[in-house]
Short mmCIF file of C-alpha atoms in Angstrom, two decimals:
data_model
loop_
_atom_site.label_atom_id
_atom_site.label_comp_id
_atom_site.label_asym_id
_atom_site.label_seq_id
_atom_site.Cartn_x
_atom_site.Cartn_y
_atom_site.Cartn_z
CA MET A 1 36.62 48.40 37.09
CA ILE A 2 39.50 48.73 40.23
CA ASN A 3 39.13 52.50 40.46
CA CYS A 4 41.72 52.78 43.77
CA ILE A 5 44.31 51.67 41.44
CA LYS A 6 44.91 55.55 40.51
CA ASP A 7 45.34 55.79 45.08
CA THR A 8 47.95 53.82 44.41
CA SER A 9 51.42 54.23 44.82
CA VAL A 10 51.89 52.30 41.32
CA TYR A 11 49.86 54.51 39.46
CA LYS A 12 51.82 58.10 40.65
CA SER A 13 54.64 56.22 40.33
CA LEU A 14 54.00 56.75 36.36
CA ASN A 15 52.63 60.29 36.46
CA LEU A 16 50.67 60.02 33.70
CA THR A 17 49.75 62.96 31.39
CA LYS A 18 48.90 62.79 27.80
CA THR A 19 51.64 63.24 25.54
CA SER A 20 52.27 63.51 21.78
CA SER A 21 52.02 59.41 22.09
CA HIS A 22 49.50 58.14 20.01
CA ALA A 23 50.45 55.10 20.92
CA TYR A 24 51.18 53.59 24.64
CA LEU A 25 51.88 50.09 25.30
CA PHE A 26 51.53 49.40 28.95
CA TYR A 27 53.77 45.55 30.35
CA SER A 28 54.59 43.71 33.17
CA ALA A 29 54.08 40.79 34.78
CA ASP A 30 50.86 41.60 36.40
CA LYS A 31 47.79 41.54 33.95
CA VAL A 32 45.18 43.07 36.08
CA ILE A 33 47.35 45.88 37.14
CA ASN A 34 48.44 46.19 33.49
CA ASN A 35 44.87 46.45 31.77
CA GLU A 36 43.53 48.47 34.84
CA ILE A 37 46.27 51.38 34.92
CA ALA A 38 45.23 51.11 30.64
CA LYS A 39 41.72 52.00 31.13
CA ILE A 40 42.21 54.30 33.44
CA PHE A 41 44.32 56.16 31.11
CA ALA A 42 42.49 56.25 28.30
CA LYS A 43 39.56 57.46 30.17
CA THR A 44 42.04 60.80 30.62
CA PHE A 45 41.80 61.65 26.85
CA LEU A 46 37.98 61.78 27.20
CA CYS A 47 37.18 62.85 30.36
CA VAL A 48 36.40 66.44 30.97
CA SER A 49 38.89 67.67 33.05
CA HIS A 50 40.71 65.13 31.75
CA SER A 51 42.11 63.66 34.53
CA ALA A 52 40.02 60.44 34.95
CA GLU A 53 39.10 61.37 38.90
CA ASP A 54 36.16 62.60 38.52
CA ASN A 55 33.27 60.01 37.53
CA CYS A 56 32.07 62.43 34.72
CA ALA A 57 28.75 61.43 32.09
CA MET A 58 32.43 60.81 30.03
CA CYS A 59 34.15 58.85 32.45
CA ARG A 60 30.98 56.76 33.44
CA GLN A 61 30.61 56.00 29.15
CA VAL A 62 34.13 54.57 29.44
CA ASP A 63 33.54 52.24 32.47
CA SER A 64 30.40 51.44 31.32
CA LEU A 65 31.69 51.01 27.61
CA SER A 66 29.04 52.85 25.60
CA HIS A 67 31.10 55.96 24.79
CA PRO A 68 31.37 56.60 21.17
CA ASP A 69 35.13 57.63 21.39
CA PHE A 70 36.00 54.11 22.30
CA PHE A 71 36.73 51.05 21.53
CA LEU A 72 38.16 47.87 23.42
CA ILE A 73 38.87 44.08 22.68
CA ASP A 74 39.58 41.97 25.83
CA LYS A 75 40.03 38.23 24.90
CA ASN A 76 41.46 35.36 25.56
CA SER A 77 41.70 34.88 21.73
CA VAL A 78 41.67 38.24 18.95
CA LYS A 79 40.49 37.00 16.20
CA VAL A 80 40.91 38.84 12.58
CA GLU A 81 37.48 39.88 12.62
CA ASP A 82 38.18 41.52 15.52
CA VAL A 83 41.02 43.44 14.30
CA ASN A 84 39.41 44.06 11.21
CA THR A 85 35.92 45.78 13.14
CA LEU A 86 38.64 48.26 14.95
CA ILE A 87 40.59 49.41 11.71
CA SER A 88 36.96 49.93 9.88
CA LYS A 89 36.85 53.30 12.44
CA LEU A 90 39.47 54.41 12.45
CA ASP A 91 39.07 56.54 10.02
CA THR A 92 35.57 57.54 10.88
CA ARG A 93 35.23 61.50 13.36
CA PRO A 94 35.78 61.54 16.61
CA ILE A 95 31.60 61.37 17.83
CA SER A 96 31.72 63.54 21.18
CA GLY A 97 35.30 64.96 21.39
CA ASP A 98 39.12 65.41 19.11
CA LYS A 99 39.93 62.09 20.32
CA LYS A 100 38.76 58.50 19.80
CA VAL A 101 40.82 55.33 22.14
CA PHE A 102 42.01 52.06 20.98
CA VAL A 103 42.11 49.99 23.71
CA ILE A 104 43.57 46.14 23.10
CA LEU A 105 44.23 44.15 26.50
CA ASN A 106 46.65 41.60 26.62
CA PHE A 107 48.06 42.33 23.40
CA GLU A 108 50.17 38.70 23.72
CA ASN A 109 46.39 37.13 22.70
CA VAL A 110 46.59 39.42 19.37
CA ASN A 111 48.23 36.57 16.09
CA GLU A 112 51.20 37.61 13.78
CA ILE A 113 48.27 38.20 10.91
CA SER A 114 46.41 40.20 13.17
CA GLN A 115 49.21 42.12 13.94
CA ASN A 116 50.51 42.92 10.69
CA LYS A 117 46.73 44.65 10.32
CA LEU A 118 47.38 46.89 12.57
CA LEU A 119 51.06 48.30 12.36
CA LYS A 120 49.95 50.01 9.20
CA SER A 121 48.22 52.20 12.07
CA PHE A 122 51.13 52.50 14.05
CA GLU A 123 53.09 53.72 10.98
CA GLU A 124 51.06 56.32 9.53
CA PRO A 125 49.03 57.48 12.54
CA ASN A 126 45.41 59.34 12.48
CA ALA A 127 45.65 62.25 14.81
CA SER A 128 42.85 62.58 16.36
CA ASN A 129 43.06 58.41 17.25
CA ILE A 130 44.95 57.12 20.55
CA PHE A 131 46.03 52.86 20.77
CA ILE A 132 46.60 51.76 24.03
CA ILE A 133 47.68 48.17 24.79
CA THR A 134 48.85 45.91 27.06
CA THR A 135 50.69 42.58 27.87
CA THR A 136 52.60 40.36 30.14
CA ASN A 137 54.96 39.14 26.85
CA THR A 138 57.05 42.42 25.34
CA ASP A 139 57.76 39.47 23.12
CA LYS A 140 55.28 38.77 20.97
CA VAL A 141 54.27 42.23 19.96
CA LEU A 142 56.04 42.44 17.05
CA LYS A 143 58.83 44.61 16.65
CA THR A 144 57.74 47.15 14.05
CA ILE A 145 54.77 47.88 16.37
CA MET A 146 57.41 48.10 19.41
CA SER A 147 59.38 51.29 17.87
CA ARG A 148 56.39 52.58 17.18
CA ILE A 149 55.62 53.02 20.52
CA THR A 150 55.99 54.73 24.02
CA LYS A 151 56.24 51.87 26.15
CA ILE A 152 55.17 52.27 30.02
CA TYR A 153 57.01 49.64 32.38
CA VAL A 154 54.43 49.15 34.91
CA PRO A 155 56.22 48.13 38.76
CA LYS A 156 55.71 45.92 41.67
CA MET A 157 52.64 46.69 44.17
CA THR A 158 53.88 48.03 47.57
CA SER A 159 52.14 46.52 50.79
CA GLU A 160 50.31 50.07 51.31
CA ASP A 161 49.01 49.72 47.26
CA LYS A 162 47.63 45.90 48.12
CA LYS A 163 45.70 47.56 51.46
CA ILE A 164 44.24 49.47 48.99
CA ILE A 165 43.37 47.09 46.48
CA SER A 166 41.97 44.75 49.18
CA ASN A 167 39.74 47.23 50.53
CA ASP A 168 38.39 48.07 47.42
CA LEU A 169 38.01 44.70 45.97
CA ASN A 170 35.83 43.62 49.43
CA SER A 171 33.66 45.46 48.57
CA LYS A 172 33.36 44.65 45.57
CA GLY A 173 33.01 41.09 46.99
CA ILE A 174 36.69 40.19 46.62
CA ASP A 175 38.78 39.06 49.21
CA ILE A 176 42.59 38.94 48.66
CA SER A 177 43.13 39.51 52.30
CA HIS A 178 44.98 36.21 52.62
CA TYR A 179 46.73 36.44 49.71
CA LEU A 180 49.10 40.10 49.92
CA ARG A 181 51.94 38.18 50.03
CA LEU A 182 51.94 37.88 46.46
CA ASP A 183 53.41 40.37 44.41
CA SER A 184 50.54 40.27 41.19
CA LEU A 185 47.32 41.52 42.03
CA THR A 186 46.20 38.74 39.32
CA ASP A 187 47.08 35.63 41.24
CA MET A 188 45.85 37.52 44.13
CA ILE A 189 42.43 37.73 42.39
CA ASN A 190 42.60 34.40 40.93
CA PHE A 191 42.41 32.77 44.16
CA ALA A 192 39.87 34.47 45.91
CA THR A 193 38.35 34.00 43.04
CA ASN A 194 39.54 30.14 42.41
CA GLU A 195 36.63 27.86 44.74
CA THR A 196 38.69 25.31 44.35
CA PHE A 197 41.70 27.16 45.19
CA SER A 198 39.83 28.23 48.41
CA SER A 199 38.68 25.11 49.13
CA THR A 200 41.99 23.19 49.46
CA LEU A 201 43.96 25.84 51.22
CA VAL A 202 41.01 25.65 53.86
CA ALA A 203 42.09 21.73 53.81
CA VAL A 204 45.33 22.56 54.29
CA LYS A 205 44.39 25.07 57.36
CA SER A 206 42.27 22.41 59.01
CA THR A 207 45.00 19.50 58.18
CA ILE A 208 47.89 22.19 60.54
CA LYS A 209 45.14 22.81 62.95
CA ASN A 210 43.93 19.06 64.08
CA LEU A 211 46.77 16.76 63.58
CA ASN A 212 48.28 16.80 66.83
CA THR A 213 48.73 13.14 67.71
CA THR A 214 48.73 9.64 65.23
CA ALA A 215 44.95 8.93 66.64
CA ASP A 216 44.07 11.97 64.92
CA ILE A 217 46.45 10.71 61.35
CA PRO A 218 42.40 8.54 60.53
CA SER A 219 39.97 11.88 60.99
CA VAL A 220 41.93 14.12 59.02
CA VAL A 221 42.47 12.02 56.56
CA SER A 222 38.55 11.31 55.47
CA GLU A 223 37.97 15.25 55.91
CA ILE A 224 40.83 15.89 52.68
CA ASN A 225 40.43 13.04 50.85
CA SER A 226 37.78 14.90 48.00
CA VAL A 227 39.73 17.91 47.84
CA ASP A 228 42.63 18.45 45.16
CA ASN A 229 45.53 15.40 45.83
CA SER A 230 47.74 17.86 43.76
CA LEU A 231 46.48 21.23 44.33
CA PHE A 232 46.41 20.04 48.48
CA LEU A 233 50.25 18.99 47.87
CA THR A 234 51.19 21.47 46.22
CA ILE A 235 50.20 24.43 49.28
CA LEU A 236 51.33 22.55 52.28
CA GLN A 237 54.79 22.81 50.22
CA GLU A 238 54.30 25.90 49.41
CA LEU A 239 53.24 26.95 53.08
CA PHE A 240 55.68 25.44 54.39
CA LEU A 241 58.54 26.52 52.76
CA ASP A 242 56.96 30.58 54.18
CA CYS A 243 58.05 29.40 57.03
CA ILE A 244 61.02 29.52 56.22
CA ARG A 245 61.14 32.36 53.92
CA ASP A 246 62.19 36.39 54.80
CA GLU A 247 58.99 37.78 55.58
CA ASN A 248 58.76 39.97 52.23
CA SER A 249 59.22 37.21 50.13
CA ARG A 250 56.47 35.14 51.66
CA LYS A 251 52.74 33.82 49.46
CA PHE A 252 50.27 33.35 52.19
CA ASP A 253 49.36 35.33 55.79
CA ASN A 254 50.95 35.44 58.75
CA GLU A 255 48.69 33.52 60.18
CA LEU A 256 48.88 30.56 58.23
CA VAL A 257 52.49 30.32 58.79
CA GLU A 258 51.84 31.52 62.64
CA LEU A 259 50.11 28.12 62.75
CA VAL A 260 52.64 26.65 60.66
CA SER A 261 55.81 28.17 62.85
CA LYS A 262 54.05 26.89 66.14
CA LYS A 263 53.25 23.56 65.77
CA PHE A 264 56.70 23.42 63.98
CA ASN A 265 60.40 24.25 65.32
CA HIS A 266 62.98 25.22 61.99
CA LYS A 267 64.34 22.21 62.33
CA ALA A 268 61.45 20.20 61.84
CA ILE A 269 60.37 22.66 59.27
CA VAL A 270 63.53 21.95 57.16
CA LYS A 271 62.93 18.42 57.66
CA CYS A 272 59.72 18.03 56.06
CA LEU A 273 59.60 19.44 53.02
CA PRO A 274 61.61 16.79 51.17
CA LEU A 275 58.66 14.46 52.56
CA ILE A 276 56.00 16.48 51.16
CA GLU A 277 58.24 16.92 47.28
CA ASP A 278 58.73 12.54 47.87
CA ALA A 279 54.73 12.45 48.09
CA TYR A 280 53.59 14.79 45.77
CA LYS A 281 56.56 12.37 43.60
CA LYS A 282 54.39 9.08 44.51
CA LEU A 283 51.01 10.67 43.11
CA LEU A 284 52.99 11.39 40.10
CA SER A 285 53.40 8.07 39.81
CA ASN A 286 49.68 7.25 40.54
CA VAL A 287 49.79 5.89 43.83
CA ASN A 288 46.64 6.02 45.64
CA PHE A 289 46.69 9.30 47.43
CA ILE A 290 45.07 8.11 50.72
CA TYR A 291 47.61 6.02 51.14
CA ILE A 292 50.81 8.62 50.30
CA LEU A 293 48.65 10.56 52.44
CA ASP A 294 48.44 8.66 55.40
CA ASN A 295 52.26 7.89 55.65
CA LEU A 296 52.64 11.71 54.66
CA LEU A 297 50.58 13.10 58.07
CA PHE A 298 52.65 9.70 60.13
CA ASN A 299 56.32 11.12 58.68
CA ILE A 300 55.29 15.28 59.82
CA LEU A 301 54.51 14.38 62.60
CA LYS A 302 57.70 12.13 63.33
CA GLU A 303 60.00 14.66 62.63
CA LYS A 304 58.00 16.71 64.88
CA PHE A 305 58.45 15.15 67.64
CA LEU A 306 62.32 14.37 66.91
CA CYS A 307 62.66 17.33 65.76
CA LYS A 308 62.09 19.00 70.14
#
């Protein structure tokens, strides 16, 4: 769990307090933020101080999934058996306090049959039960459930939020510092932990750094022959696009953008974009990647010198 979420403006702006509601939905396009906030909020119903901020024994039990009144479903595909198991616990009495908390993350993964099984629990709630669900797609949630639940939209992170979360994740061995331009924490973590993306990004950076004259093309091509070909062109295109985007809309950090901008002026960057797009189309047509790359790098250098 990313405990620092509660220190961010995203969490604080929600001003979450326990109300008379028996069910809550956290939703936005960012799966990780939705889920982390939902889990922290769940702790407020079970925490000794009802704040989820004192790291009490109850909070630690929730984090370790050992709390007797905390039930979590977090699966890419939620089966009917999972929902039946949850339903079987709805009429039991709380063991440790006065509430039982049921959290279902990524509710879009719960099929319609299972959602209908849960519907009665939302329509005729047991006073001791609290439901907390999350989704990145409210269209996948039954309208009958949507009408019986307190809906909470999770806003985008601020730059300061990203720094707070970055420091916390870095202490856990996840470095998202190169992806702070992205809006979604989900994307940041996916990219940072995706070895294919990371190695391809390194290859793109190396290409820009080492490509100075046509004599460099053979060595550059040989270095990046083993990377994901399609991803290489996609990242290269996005990096060039970042150089002409507004600073707040960029996907990569300033270091990478400056690396390109120092070698290519604005006019050359604009001229290179259709070249990369054309290379991608050839790749989809099963043209040899080495041939595509060799021509692409030659033409990129050509535009660089023509646009001086």
